[in-house]
PDB file of C-alpha atoms in Angstrom:
ATOM      1  CA  MET K   1      91.420  49.889 -45.448  1.00  0.00           C
ATOM      2  CA  SER K   2      88.465  47.501 -45.508  1.00  0.00           C
ATOM      3  CA  ASN K   3      87.900  44.751 -48.072  1.00  0.00           C
ATOM      4  CA  THR K   4      84.140  44.958 -47.481  1.00  0.00           C
ATOM      5  CA  PRO K   5      82.412  45.893 -50.753  1.00  0.00           C
ATOM      6  CA  THR K   6      80.211  48.945 -50.924  1.00  0.00           C
ATOM      7  CA  LEU K   7      76.916  48.996 -52.782  1.00  0.00           C
ATOM      8  CA  THR K   8      78.460  51.209 -55.459  1.00  0.00           C
ATOM      9  CA  SER K   9      81.156  48.611 -56.146  1.00  0.00           C
ATOM     10  CA  LEU K  10      78.653  45.800 -56.739  1.00  0.00           C
ATOM     11  CA  SER K  11      77.379  44.703 -60.132  1.00  0.00           C
ATOM     12  CA  THR K  12      73.752  44.618 -61.209  1.00  0.00           C
ATOM     13  CA  ALA K  13      73.760  40.841 -60.651  1.00  0.00           C
ATOM     14  CA  ASP K  14      75.176  41.301 -57.128  1.00  0.00           C
ATOM     15  CA  LEU K  15      72.497  43.863 -56.298  1.00  0.00           C
ATOM     16  CA  ALA K  16      69.793  41.588 -57.747  1.00  0.00           C
ATOM     17  CA  GLU K  17      70.935  38.770 -55.462  1.00  0.00           C
ATOM     18  CA  ILE K  18      70.653  41.103 -52.479  1.00  0.00           C
ATOM     19  CA  LEU K  19      67.183  42.230 -53.601  1.00  0.00           C
ATOM     20  CA  PHE K  20      66.167  38.594 -54.143  1.00  0.00           C
ATOM     21  CA  SER K  21      67.153  37.814 -50.552  1.00  0.00           C
ATOM     22  CA  CYS K  22      65.031  40.541 -48.977  1.00  0.00           C
ATOM     23  CA  GLY K  23      61.311  40.541 -48.322  1.00  0.00           C
ATOM     24  CA  LEU K  24      60.348  42.936 -51.098  1.00  0.00           C
ATOM     25  CA  GLN K  25      58.041  41.317 -53.651  1.00  0.00           C
ATOM     26  CA  GLU K  26      57.083  42.100 -57.225  1.00  0.00           C
ATOM     27  CA  SER K  27      53.452  42.320 -56.091  1.00  0.00           C
ATOM     28  CA  ASP K  28      54.475  45.242 -53.831  1.00  0.00           C
ATOM     29  CA  HIS K  29      55.184  47.296 -56.979  1.00  0.00           C
ATOM     30  CA  PRO K  30      58.103  48.990 -55.194  1.00  0.00           C
ATOM     31  CA  SER K  31      59.432  52.365 -56.260  1.00  0.00           C
ATOM     32  CA  ALA K  32      63.110  52.774 -57.140  1.00  0.00           C
ATOM     33  CA  GLU K  33      63.633  54.406 -53.759  1.00  0.00           C
ATOM     34  CA  GLN K  34      62.008  51.455 -51.949  1.00  0.00           C
ATOM     35  CA  VAL K  35      64.203  49.032 -53.903  1.00  0.00           C
ATOM     36  CA  ARG K  36      67.396  50.921 -53.082  1.00  0.00           C
ATOM     37  CA  LYS K  37      66.407  51.134 -49.400  1.00  0.00           C
ATOM     38  CA  ALA K  38      65.543  47.427 -49.231  1.00  0.00           C
ATOM     39  CA  ILE K  39      68.887  46.521 -50.800  1.00  0.00           C
ATOM     40  CA  ASP K  40      70.767  48.871 -48.489  1.00  0.00           C
ATOM     41  CA  ASP K  41      68.962  47.509 -45.421  1.00  0.00           C
ATOM     42  CA  ARG K  42      69.506  43.870 -46.409  1.00  0.00           C
ATOM     43  CA  PHE K  43      73.162  44.437 -47.271  1.00  0.00           C
ATOM     44  CA  GLY K  44      73.632  46.076 -43.875  1.00  0.00           C
ATOM     45  CA  ALA K  45      71.827  43.210 -42.145  1.00  0.00           C
ATOM     46  CA  CYS K  46      74.291  40.845 -43.814  1.00  0.00           C
ATOM     47  CA  GLY K  47      77.147  42.876 -42.353  1.00  0.00           C
ATOM     48  CA  GLY K  48      78.183  44.029 -45.812  1.00  0.00           C
ATOM     49  CA  ASP K  49      78.881  40.409 -46.745  1.00  0.00           C
ATOM     50  CA  ARG K  50      77.306  39.682 -50.122  1.00  0.00           C
ATOM     51  CA  THR K  51      77.875  35.954 -49.677  1.00  0.00           C
ATOM     52  CA  ALA K  52      75.358  35.916 -46.815  1.00  0.00           C
ATOM     53  CA  CYS K  53      72.728  37.157 -49.265  1.00  0.00           C
ATOM     54  CA  VAL K  54      73.835  34.645 -51.902  1.00  0.00           C
ATOM     55  CA  ALA K  55      73.296  31.850 -49.386  1.00  0.00           C
ATOM     56  CA  VAL K  56      69.660  32.942 -49.054  1.00  0.00           C
ATOM     57  CA  VAL K  57      69.304  32.944 -52.854  1.00  0.00           C
ATOM     58  CA  ALA K  58      70.718  29.426 -53.051  1.00  0.00           C
ATOM     59  CA  GLN K  59      68.417  28.215 -50.295  1.00  0.00           C
ATOM     60  CA  GLU K  60      65.355  29.728 -51.978  1.00  0.00           C
ATOM     61  CA  ALA K  61      66.363  28.284 -55.357  1.00  0.00           C
ATOM     62  CA  GLY K  62      66.554  24.847 -53.774  1.00  0.00           C
ATOM     63  CA  ASP K  63      63.342  25.208 -51.796  1.00  0.00           C
ATOM     64  CA  HIS K  64      61.279  26.836 -54.554  1.00  0.00           C
ATOM     65  CA  PRO K  65      62.821  26.043 -57.946  1.00  0.00           C
ATOM     66  CA  GLU K  66      59.478  26.652 -59.647  1.00  0.00           C
ATOM     67  CA  THR K  67      59.573  30.369 -58.736  1.00  0.00           C
ATOM     68  CA  TYR K  68      63.327  31.023 -58.729  1.00  0.00           C
ATOM     69  CA  ILE K  69      63.686  32.071 -62.383  1.00  0.00           C
ATOM     70  CA  THR K  70      60.694  34.403 -62.317  1.00  0.00           C
ATOM     71  CA  ARG K  71      61.836  36.063 -59.091  1.00  0.00           C
ATOM     72  CA  MET K  72      65.442  36.453 -60.263  1.00  0.00           C
ATOM     73  CA  ARG K  73      64.304  37.974 -63.567  1.00  0.00           C
ATOM     74  CA  TRP K  74      62.188  40.425 -61.599  1.00  0.00           C
ATOM     75  CA  ALA K  75      65.120  41.237 -59.303  1.00  0.00           C
ATOM     76  CA  LEU K  76      67.466  41.839 -62.252  1.00  0.00           C
ATOM     77  CA  SER K  77      65.053  44.072 -64.142  1.00  0.00           C
ATOM     78  CA  THR K  78      64.059  45.939 -60.980  1.00  0.00           C
ATOM     79  CA  VAL K  79      67.680  46.626 -60.049  1.00  0.00           C
ATOM     80  CA  SER K  80      68.380  47.791 -63.600  1.00  0.00           C
ATOM     81  CA  GLU K  81      65.563  50.322 -63.250  1.00  0.00           C
ATOM     82  CA  ALA K  82      66.393  51.392 -59.695  1.00  0.00           C
ATOM     83  CA  TYR K  83      70.090  51.836 -60.446  1.00  0.00           C
ATOM     84  CA  ARG K  84      69.958  53.254 -63.981  1.00  0.00           C
ATOM     85  CA  ASP K  85      73.131  55.242 -63.369  1.00  0.00           C
ATOM     86  CA  LEU K  86      74.968  52.004 -62.509  1.00  0.00           C
ATOM     87  CA  THR K  87      73.748  50.117 -65.574  1.00  0.00           C
ATOM     88  CA  ALA K  88      74.409  53.083 -67.870  1.00  0.00           C
ATOM     89  CA  ALA K  89      78.029  53.226 -66.681  1.00  0.00           C
ATOM     90  CA  ALA K  90      78.565  49.504 -67.295  1.00  0.00           C
TER      91      ALA K  90
END
């Protein structure tokens, strides 16, 4: 049995970190389906290792602290909308 987390086992904050680390932007006005696909693709690109995505978040926070908070707020609210069933169960 694998210890690799699945997307359904991740929290809203975990999913927001994955979204933050992908190329999708608020200005793209992505649909819920586009958000879920971007997260799924990025998580797969990281080999199912959430920490690889967190490293990107940390790097971006250090490189662009002036935009970090705004982007993370967007990622959190966008994930909450795209995964309503997840946030309703929490």
